[in-house]
Short mmCIF file of C-alpha atoms in Angstrom, two decimals:
data_model
loop_
_atom_site.label_atom_id
_atom_site.label_comp_id
_atom_site.label_asym_id
_atom_site.label_seq_id
_atom_site.Cartn_x
_atom_site.Cartn_y
_atom_site.Cartn_z
CA MET A 1 121.12 -82.48 -73.97
CA GLU A 2 121.08 -79.81 -76.49
CA THR A 3 117.76 -78.52 -78.14
CA PRO A 4 117.06 -75.86 -80.87
CA LYS A 5 116.04 -72.67 -79.99
CA GLN A 6 115.15 -69.14 -82.14
CA ASN A 7 116.46 -66.02 -80.92
CA LYS A 8 114.41 -62.47 -81.24
CA ASN A 9 116.06 -62.44 -84.94
CA ASN A 10 114.60 -65.98 -85.80
CA VAL A 11 118.36 -67.29 -85.80
CA ILE A 12 118.53 -70.79 -84.91
CA VAL A 13 121.08 -71.01 -81.83
CA LYS A 14 121.53 -74.17 -79.40
CA ALA A 15 120.24 -73.62 -75.46
CA THR A 16 122.04 -76.46 -73.46
CA VAL A 17 119.04 -78.25 -70.99
CA THR A 18 120.80 -79.85 -68.12
CA ASN A 19 119.41 -83.41 -67.26
CA ILE A 20 117.45 -83.02 -63.57
CA ASP A 21 119.39 -86.24 -62.59
CA GLU A 22 122.63 -84.63 -63.23
CA ILE A 23 122.04 -81.81 -60.78
CA ASP A 24 123.84 -82.37 -57.25
CA ILE A 25 120.84 -81.94 -54.80
CA SER A 26 122.94 -82.85 -51.66
CA LEU A 27 122.70 -80.55 -48.42
CA SER A 28 124.90 -79.49 -45.84
CA PRO A 29 125.83 -82.06 -43.33
CA ARG A 30 124.92 -79.50 -40.80
CA VAL A 31 121.95 -79.05 -41.88
CA ASN A 32 120.91 -82.89 -42.28
CA SER A 33 121.89 -83.12 -38.57
CA LEU A 34 119.42 -80.84 -37.69
CA LYS A 35 116.06 -82.14 -36.68
CA PRO A 36 112.54 -80.34 -38.03
CA SER A 37 110.55 -78.82 -34.98
CA LYS A 38 108.15 -81.42 -33.41
CA THR A 39 105.99 -78.30 -32.09
CA VAL A 40 105.89 -76.63 -35.17
CA ALA A 41 105.08 -79.37 -37.24
CA ILE A 42 102.23 -80.61 -35.05
CA SER A 43 100.88 -76.74 -34.77
CA ASP A 44 101.11 -76.87 -38.41
CA GLN A 45 99.22 -80.10 -39.01
CA ALA A 46 96.57 -79.17 -36.64
CA THR A 47 96.01 -75.95 -38.04
CA ALA A 48 95.43 -77.85 -41.31
CA LEU A 49 93.00 -80.03 -40.18
CA VAL A 50 91.40 -77.06 -38.66
CA GLN A 51 91.06 -75.58 -41.99
CA ALA A 52 89.52 -78.53 -43.82
CA GLY A 53 87.07 -78.25 -40.77
CA VAL A 54 87.90 -81.05 -38.32
CA PRO A 55 86.74 -79.09 -34.82
CA VAL A 56 90.60 -79.87 -33.60
CA ILE A 57 91.54 -78.23 -30.30
CA ARG A 58 95.29 -76.86 -30.49
CA LEU A 59 97.32 -77.03 -27.41
CA ALA A 60 100.72 -77.48 -29.12
CA ALA A 61 101.86 -73.90 -29.44
CA GLY A 62 103.68 -71.86 -26.82
CA GLU A 63 102.02 -68.61 -27.72
CA PRO A 64 99.48 -66.26 -25.28
CA ASP A 65 95.95 -66.46 -26.17
CA PHE A 66 96.21 -62.52 -25.13
CA ASP A 67 96.32 -59.66 -27.22
CA THR A 68 99.35 -57.57 -27.21
CA PRO A 69 98.32 -54.86 -24.69
CA THR A 70 96.86 -51.66 -26.15
CA VAL A 71 99.58 -49.27 -25.16
CA ILE A 72 101.82 -51.36 -26.82
CA ALA A 73 100.36 -51.69 -29.79
CA GLU A 74 99.44 -48.13 -30.12
CA ALA A 75 103.11 -47.40 -29.83
CA GLY A 76 103.73 -49.54 -32.85
CA ILE A 77 100.78 -48.17 -34.61
CA ASN A 78 102.19 -44.55 -34.26
CA ALA A 79 105.86 -45.74 -35.48
CA ILE A 80 104.42 -46.53 -38.44
CA ARG A 81 102.47 -43.36 -38.49
CA GLU A 82 105.39 -41.08 -37.79
CA GLY A 83 107.77 -42.61 -40.50
CA TYR A 84 109.56 -44.61 -38.17
CA THR A 85 110.37 -47.37 -40.70
CA ARG A 86 113.64 -47.56 -41.66
CA TYR A 87 116.59 -49.37 -40.44
CA THR A 88 118.14 -49.09 -36.81
CA PRO A 89 121.59 -49.68 -35.77
CA ASN A 90 122.43 -53.55 -35.55
CA ALA A 91 122.45 -54.23 -32.33
CA GLY A 92 118.97 -52.00 -31.78
CA THR A 93 118.00 -48.21 -31.09
CA LEU A 94 119.97 -46.99 -28.03
CA GLU A 95 116.37 -45.73 -26.48
CA LEU A 96 115.58 -49.68 -26.19
CA ARG A 97 118.67 -50.70 -25.01
CA GLN A 98 118.89 -48.28 -22.50
CA ALA A 99 115.30 -49.45 -21.43
CA ILE A 100 116.59 -52.75 -21.15
CA CYS A 101 119.53 -52.05 -19.19
CA HIS A 102 117.14 -50.11 -16.87
CA LYS A 103 114.66 -53.12 -16.43
CA LEU A 104 117.38 -55.55 -15.70
CA LYS A 105 118.69 -53.28 -13.01
CA GLU A 106 115.16 -52.80 -11.35
CA GLU A 107 113.87 -55.93 -11.94
CA ASN A 108 116.79 -58.55 -12.32
CA GLY A 109 120.05 -56.93 -10.13
CA ILE A 110 122.25 -57.31 -12.96
CA SER A 111 123.95 -54.09 -14.44
CA TYR A 112 124.63 -53.64 -18.14
CA THR A 113 125.38 -50.74 -20.42
CA PRO A 114 123.75 -50.36 -23.57
CA ASP A 115 127.06 -51.78 -25.40
CA GLN A 116 126.60 -55.05 -23.62
CA ILE A 117 122.80 -55.39 -24.98
CA VAL A 118 121.98 -56.86 -28.44
CA VAL A 119 118.35 -56.87 -29.80
CA THR A 120 117.29 -59.43 -31.90
CA ASN A 121 114.47 -60.85 -33.82
CA GLY A 122 113.48 -63.32 -31.32
CA ALA A 123 114.83 -64.57 -28.17
CA LYS A 124 115.50 -67.52 -30.25
CA GLN A 125 117.81 -65.95 -32.33
CA SER A 126 119.59 -64.58 -29.31
CA ILE A 127 119.91 -68.01 -28.14
CA THR A 128 121.25 -69.36 -31.49
CA GLN A 129 123.68 -66.49 -32.21
CA ALA A 130 125.10 -67.10 -28.39
CA VAL A 131 126.03 -70.39 -29.08
CA LEU A 132 127.49 -69.46 -32.54
CA ALA A 133 129.79 -67.02 -30.66
CA VAL A 134 130.87 -69.15 -27.69
CA CYS A 135 131.08 -72.59 -29.22
CA ALA A 136 133.94 -74.19 -31.42
CA PRO A 137 133.38 -77.46 -33.02
CA GLY A 138 133.60 -80.63 -30.68
CA ASP A 139 132.57 -78.65 -27.52
CA GLU A 140 129.93 -79.60 -25.70
CA VAL A 141 126.52 -77.96 -24.39
CA ILE A 142 125.00 -79.41 -21.47
CA ILE A 143 121.32 -79.40 -21.97
CA PRO A 144 118.90 -80.89 -18.87
CA ALA A 145 116.16 -82.86 -20.08
CA PRO A 146 113.06 -81.91 -20.60
CA PHE A 147 114.53 -79.30 -22.44
CA TRP A 148 113.20 -76.74 -25.26
CA VAL A 149 113.16 -78.72 -28.35
CA SER A 150 115.61 -76.46 -30.03
CA TYR A 151 118.10 -75.89 -27.63
CA PRO A 152 120.33 -79.46 -28.63
CA GLU A 153 119.63 -78.12 -32.68
CA MET A 154 121.53 -75.12 -32.14
CA ALA A 155 124.23 -77.19 -30.68
CA ARG A 156 124.44 -79.14 -33.77
CA LEU A 157 124.05 -75.99 -35.97
CA ALA A 158 127.42 -74.82 -33.78
CA ASP A 159 129.07 -78.35 -34.60
CA ALA A 160 128.82 -79.12 -30.68
CA THR A 161 127.89 -82.08 -29.23
CA PRO A 162 124.62 -81.74 -27.31
CA VAL A 163 125.21 -83.24 -23.64
CA ILE A 164 121.30 -84.60 -22.31
CA LEU A 165 121.05 -84.16 -18.58
CA PRO A 166 118.34 -86.10 -17.44
CA THR A 167 116.13 -85.08 -14.61
CA SER A 168 113.15 -86.44 -12.86
CA ILE A 169 109.34 -85.63 -12.41
CA SER A 170 110.04 -86.59 -8.91
CA ASP A 171 112.59 -83.73 -8.55
CA ASN A 172 110.31 -81.43 -10.41
CA PHE A 173 112.23 -82.12 -13.39
CA LEU A 174 114.94 -79.54 -11.58
CA LEU A 175 118.50 -81.14 -12.71
CA ASP A 176 120.73 -82.61 -9.67
CA PRO A 177 123.87 -80.28 -9.20
CA LYS A 178 126.13 -83.48 -8.41
CA LEU A 179 124.79 -85.10 -12.13
CA LEU A 180 125.88 -81.95 -13.42
CA GLU A 181 129.48 -82.00 -12.09
CA SER A 182 129.92 -85.70 -13.02
CA ILE A 183 129.50 -84.90 -16.74
CA ILE A 184 131.61 -82.07 -16.85
CA THR A 185 134.67 -82.22 -18.89
CA GLU A 186 137.23 -80.07 -20.66
CA LYS A 187 135.15 -79.82 -23.80
CA SER A 188 132.03 -78.63 -22.07
CA ARG A 189 131.61 -75.01 -22.89
CA LEU A 190 128.11 -73.99 -22.03
CA LEU A 191 125.41 -75.23 -19.46
CA ILE A 192 121.68 -73.75 -20.72
CA LEU A 193 119.23 -73.17 -18.02
CA CYS A 194 115.70 -72.60 -18.63
CA SER A 195 113.26 -71.06 -15.62
CA PRO A 196 110.91 -71.04 -15.78
CA SER A 197 110.73 -73.83 -17.78
CA ASN A 198 109.29 -74.69 -21.17
CA PRO A 199 108.06 -77.41 -21.30
CA THR A 200 107.76 -78.49 -17.58
CA GLY A 201 107.07 -75.05 -15.88
CA SER A 202 109.47 -75.78 -13.38
CA VAL A 203 110.97 -73.04 -11.80
CA TYR A 204 114.83 -72.68 -10.44
CA PRO A 205 114.62 -71.63 -6.68
CA LYS A 206 117.74 -69.49 -5.89
CA LYS A 207 119.46 -72.25 -3.30
CA LEU A 208 119.94 -74.77 -5.81
CA LEU A 209 120.86 -71.97 -8.80
CA GLU A 210 123.42 -70.93 -5.68
CA GLU A 211 124.89 -74.74 -5.73
CA ILE A 212 124.91 -74.89 -9.47
CA ALA A 213 126.89 -71.65 -9.90
CA GLN A 214 129.32 -72.87 -6.99
CA ILE A 215 130.01 -76.01 -9.75
CA VAL A 216 130.38 -73.74 -12.77
CA ALA A 217 132.87 -71.54 -10.78
CA LYS A 218 135.44 -74.61 -10.34
CA TYR A 219 135.72 -74.72 -14.67
CA PRO A 220 136.98 -71.37 -15.92
CA ARG A 221 135.96 -72.47 -19.63
CA LEU A 222 132.47 -73.09 -18.69
CA LEU A 223 129.95 -70.56 -19.63
CA VAL A 224 125.97 -70.39 -18.90
CA LEU A 225 123.27 -69.08 -20.85
CA SER A 226 120.47 -68.37 -18.69
CA ASP A 227 116.83 -68.20 -21.21
CA GLU A 228 114.75 -66.21 -18.68
CA ILE A 229 111.94 -65.62 -21.44
CA TYR A 230 109.28 -66.69 -18.96
CA GLU A 231 110.24 -64.90 -16.01
CA HIS A 232 107.19 -62.73 -15.61
CA ILE A 233 104.91 -65.88 -16.05
CA ILE A 234 105.59 -67.44 -12.60
CA TYR A 235 103.09 -68.30 -9.76
CA ALA A 236 103.50 -67.48 -6.31
CA PRO A 237 105.32 -68.33 -3.67
CA ALA A 238 107.74 -69.08 -6.56
CA THR A 239 110.17 -65.94 -7.50
CA HIS A 240 112.60 -65.59 -10.33
CA THR A 241 116.45 -65.43 -10.03
CA SER A 242 118.69 -64.08 -12.81
CA PHE A 243 121.87 -66.30 -12.83
CA ALA A 244 124.10 -63.29 -13.67
CA SER A 245 123.07 -62.15 -10.32
CA LEU A 246 124.43 -64.48 -8.54
CA PRO A 247 128.20 -64.01 -6.94
CA GLY A 248 130.72 -64.76 -9.74
CA MET A 249 128.49 -65.24 -12.60
CA TRP A 250 127.81 -62.21 -14.36
CA ASP A 251 131.07 -62.74 -16.66
CA ARG A 252 130.24 -66.27 -17.06
CA THR A 253 126.58 -65.50 -18.07
CA LEU A 254 124.91 -64.61 -21.39
CA THR A 255 121.17 -63.69 -20.46
CA VAL A 256 118.19 -64.24 -22.97
CA ASN A 257 114.88 -62.64 -22.48
CA GLY A 258 112.34 -61.22 -24.70
CA PHE A 259 108.85 -59.55 -25.23
CA SER A 260 106.74 -63.04 -27.20
CA LYS A 261 105.69 -64.45 -24.19
CA ALA A 262 104.72 -62.19 -20.92
CA PHE A 263 103.60 -59.39 -23.17
CA ALA A 264 101.71 -61.43 -25.67
CA MET A 265 104.01 -60.14 -28.55
CA THR A 266 105.40 -63.45 -30.13
CA GLY A 267 104.56 -61.62 -33.97
CA TRP A 268 106.28 -58.76 -32.98
CA ARG A 269 109.68 -61.05 -33.10
CA LEU A 270 111.75 -59.35 -30.76
CA GLY A 271 114.49 -60.61 -28.34
CA TYR A 272 117.60 -59.73 -26.87
CA LEU A 273 120.83 -60.79 -24.94
CA ALA A 274 122.55 -58.92 -22.25
CA GLY A 275 126.30 -60.50 -21.19
CA PRO A 276 129.85 -59.25 -21.45
CA LYS A 277 130.84 -57.08 -24.24
CA HIS A 278 133.40 -59.55 -25.72
CA PHE A 279 130.56 -61.99 -25.99
CA VAL A 280 127.98 -59.55 -26.92
CA ALA A 281 130.13 -57.90 -29.75
CA ALA A 282 130.51 -61.79 -31.13
CA CYS A 283 126.93 -61.93 -31.12
CA GLY A 284 126.28 -58.71 -32.66
CA LYS A 285 128.89 -59.44 -35.66
CA ILE A 286 127.11 -62.63 -36.49
CA GLN A 287 123.74 -60.39 -36.72
CA SER A 288 125.18 -57.98 -39.01
CA GLN A 289 126.00 -60.71 -41.66
CA PHE A 290 122.55 -62.78 -40.75
CA THR A 291 119.71 -60.53 -40.49
CA SER A 292 120.83 -56.91 -39.31
CA GLY A 293 118.88 -55.18 -36.74
CA ALA A 294 115.61 -56.08 -35.69
CA SER A 295 111.82 -54.40 -36.53
CA SER A 296 112.03 -50.65 -35.80
CA ILE A 297 108.56 -50.83 -35.30
CA ALA A 298 108.64 -53.40 -32.84
CA GLN A 299 111.57 -51.69 -31.05
CA LYS A 300 109.10 -48.88 -30.77
CA ALA A 301 106.40 -50.82 -29.12
CA ALA A 302 109.03 -52.69 -26.76
CA VAL A 303 109.57 -49.80 -25.48
CA ALA A 304 106.37 -48.94 -24.45
CA ALA A 305 106.38 -52.82 -23.07
CA LEU A 306 109.04 -52.19 -20.46
CA GLY A 307 107.36 -48.43 -19.59
CA LEU A 308 104.41 -50.59 -18.24
CA GLY A 309 105.97 -50.67 -14.99
CA TYR A 310 107.51 -53.18 -12.71
CA ALA A 311 107.29 -57.05 -14.44
CA GLY A 312 104.59 -55.75 -17.28
CA GLY A 313 102.68 -54.07 -14.44
CA GLU A 314 98.76 -54.44 -14.32
CA ALA A 315 98.39 -55.95 -18.27
CA VAL A 316 100.62 -58.58 -16.95
CA SER A 317 99.32 -59.68 -14.01
CA THR A 318 96.13 -59.95 -15.44
CA MET A 319 97.33 -62.51 -17.92
CA VAL A 320 99.27 -64.62 -14.78
CA LYS A 321 96.23 -64.63 -12.69
CA ALA A 322 94.44 -66.07 -15.64
CA PHE A 323 97.35 -68.44 -16.65
CA ARG A 324 97.37 -69.75 -12.69
CA GLU A 325 93.41 -70.33 -12.73
CA ARG A 326 93.69 -72.69 -15.85
CA ARG A 327 96.73 -74.44 -14.46
CA ASP A 328 94.96 -75.17 -11.27
CA PHE A 329 92.21 -76.52 -13.13
CA LEU A 330 94.43 -78.44 -15.18
CA VAL A 331 96.24 -79.91 -12.46
CA LYS A 332 93.32 -81.07 -10.46
CA SER A 333 91.69 -82.56 -13.56
CA PHE A 334 94.68 -84.75 -14.87
CA SER A 335 95.03 -85.43 -10.89
CA GLU A 336 92.03 -87.66 -10.98
CA ILE A 337 93.15 -89.65 -13.95
CA ASP A 338 94.30 -92.88 -12.94
CA GLY A 339 97.75 -93.55 -13.88
CA VAL A 340 98.72 -89.90 -14.68
CA LYS A 341 102.12 -88.46 -12.87
CA ILE A 342 102.28 -84.79 -12.24
CA SER A 343 104.76 -82.02 -11.70
CA GLU A 344 102.98 -78.96 -10.68
CA PRO A 345 104.09 -76.09 -12.58
CA GLN A 346 105.34 -72.83 -10.98
CA GLY A 347 105.79 -70.49 -13.99
CA ALA A 348 105.50 -70.81 -17.60
CA PHE A 349 102.14 -71.97 -19.35
CA TYR A 350 102.44 -75.34 -20.00
CA LEU A 351 101.69 -78.87 -18.49
CA PHE A 352 104.17 -81.65 -18.57
CA ILE A 353 102.42 -84.68 -17.45
CA ASP A 354 103.69 -88.60 -17.54
CA LEU A 355 100.93 -91.02 -19.60
CA SER A 356 103.46 -93.55 -19.64
CA SER A 357 100.96 -96.00 -17.81
CA TYR A 358 99.14 -95.85 -20.87
CA TYR A 359 101.81 -97.33 -23.57
CA GLY A 360 101.78 -100.73 -24.59
CA ARG A 361 97.65 -100.55 -24.75
CA GLU A 362 95.67 -100.86 -27.66
CA ALA A 363 93.21 -98.76 -29.89
CA GLU A 364 90.73 -100.12 -32.00
CA GLY A 365 91.27 -98.53 -35.22
CA PHE A 366 94.79 -97.01 -34.19
CA GLY A 367 96.91 -99.39 -33.11
CA ILE A 368 99.05 -99.84 -30.10
CA ILE A 369 100.36 -96.73 -28.21
CA GLU A 370 104.44 -97.53 -28.10
CA ASP A 371 105.46 -94.06 -26.94
CA SER A 372 104.86 -89.96 -26.58
CA ASP A 373 104.43 -89.81 -30.36
CA SER A 374 101.83 -92.52 -31.08
CA LEU A 375 100.17 -90.76 -27.94
CA CYS A 376 99.83 -87.76 -29.46
CA ARG A 377 98.69 -89.01 -32.81
CA TYR A 378 96.12 -91.02 -31.40
CA LEU A 379 94.86 -88.06 -29.00
CA LEU A 380 94.71 -85.96 -32.68
CA ASP A 381 93.25 -88.86 -34.60
CA LYS A 382 91.11 -89.97 -32.06
CA GLY A 383 90.29 -87.08 -29.77
CA GLN A 384 90.87 -83.98 -31.68
CA VAL A 385 93.27 -82.33 -29.48
CA ALA A 386 96.57 -81.44 -30.37
CA VAL A 387 99.39 -81.87 -27.76
CA VAL A 388 103.36 -82.24 -28.26
CA PRO A 389 104.78 -85.76 -27.34
CA GLY A 390 107.90 -85.23 -24.91
CA GLY A 391 110.15 -87.13 -26.74
CA ALA A 392 110.54 -83.92 -28.42
CA PHE A 393 111.57 -82.18 -25.57
CA GLY A 394 113.87 -85.52 -24.08
CA ASP A 395 111.55 -87.33 -21.97
CA ASP A 396 109.38 -89.82 -24.08
CA THR A 397 107.46 -90.94 -20.88
CA CYS A 398 105.27 -87.38 -21.06
CA ILE A 399 103.30 -85.07 -23.32
CA ARG A 400 103.15 -81.68 -23.15
CA ILE A 401 100.38 -79.25 -22.60
CA SER A 402 99.92 -75.77 -23.64
CA TYR A 403 97.22 -73.69 -21.31
CA ALA A 404 97.63 -70.67 -23.59
CA ALA A 405 94.19 -71.40 -24.26
CA SER A 406 90.70 -70.15 -22.34
CA LEU A 407 89.54 -72.24 -19.62
CA SER A 408 86.37 -72.84 -21.51
CA THR A 409 88.76 -74.47 -24.40
CA LEU A 410 90.59 -76.22 -21.81
CA GLN A 411 87.82 -77.80 -20.15
CA ALA A 412 86.42 -79.16 -23.83
CA ALA A 413 90.30 -80.59 -24.40
CA VAL A 414 90.26 -82.48 -21.02
CA GLU A 415 86.82 -84.08 -21.61
CA LYS A 416 88.03 -85.36 -25.04
CA ILE A 417 91.13 -86.32 -23.32
CA LYS A 418 90.00 -88.18 -20.66
CA LYS A 419 87.42 -89.91 -23.15
CA ALA A 420 90.35 -90.89 -25.54
CA LEU A 421 92.00 -92.30 -22.47
CA THR A 422 89.31 -94.15 -21.39
CA HIS A 423 88.54 -95.72 -24.56
CA LEU A 424 92.54 -97.02 -24.68
CA SER A 425 92.49 -98.07 -20.89
CA SER A 426 89.25 -100.56 -22.39
CA HIS A 427 91.23 -101.83 -24.96
CA ALA A 428 94.61 -102.98 -22.95
CA LEU A 429 97.04 -105.81 -24.39
CA VAL A 430 96.75 -108.85 -21.89
#
């Protein structure tokens, strides 16, 4: 409709006002196909409760509770003081890419040149760009479940189809090579592996990776994205093997890593991808039109992180020692609860436990526990502990507990969870 309006010369003019009902508010089908991150949603909900004065224990987010090591932080501060605050090359500074090449050679046994590395705003961006770079509409992305919540959504963002490959807690959530081969088709473009795993903490032994590599080698179109972000958070005797280091797999593998987890640098937002130049250049092209290069300050800090020594040196080993102590406490504590199934994590800082024996039970004032989602809502509402439902990771029998929290915090959380489950047990349906 039109309404009269006076301009600066007091002359009456007509201004067109559009009825809000006439605006097309539809969204892209690609965006509509995406699911929001359950991890982020629960973390935000828990934070809101804490801000409202509710004493919620937050064990949902995958974020180390340690401060960034001082040497790394100082490198970032010095970068600011020295005016190192301008754009860097799109793929990252040469200094950092050279340091990454050195790290990959010394620690992982894989050789790259700086033009085979792209530095990104977090490892999540590396994975997204890799999927977009290699997948065409209709391609299939094979994702073992339980999986990190973002993998299927990244595939959908590329108009590819996520193909979920189930695993079992009795097999420590490691994929069965025979099952893998049975689902490969002419449309299979990408296999995503995450070791150590989010959400299970499982670590793929070298022998199993070699079996997977033999299968991959049979299918020229199939690539592997190896997410190695948790490689340094690993508990002996488990050891980490980079998939690209296996015979014949260098040309087939896109290796993703970063600084968030091992170096407690989540807020610095820095990751990287290494692979054959053809694929890495494609990822760089996407980045050039998407975000451009990562933070110059974070990149200076990352160089300092890689200078701490093999596998992060003492700073990282101190954190890993604390994570292991927490893991041992949680495994022992939950093993004492009836009806709980556990696969002991060999890496990362997550416990993925099967609590499905409590499904079908009823809690007074809450209702029936139907699945992992309702169980997590119950634990948040009645137990005041925030954890993530396994359904978000492709396994509805489990919940994920992050033990990136102090031992005293975890002790308090276990008591709250035990109490809530006991109350639930006493209201079991007949």
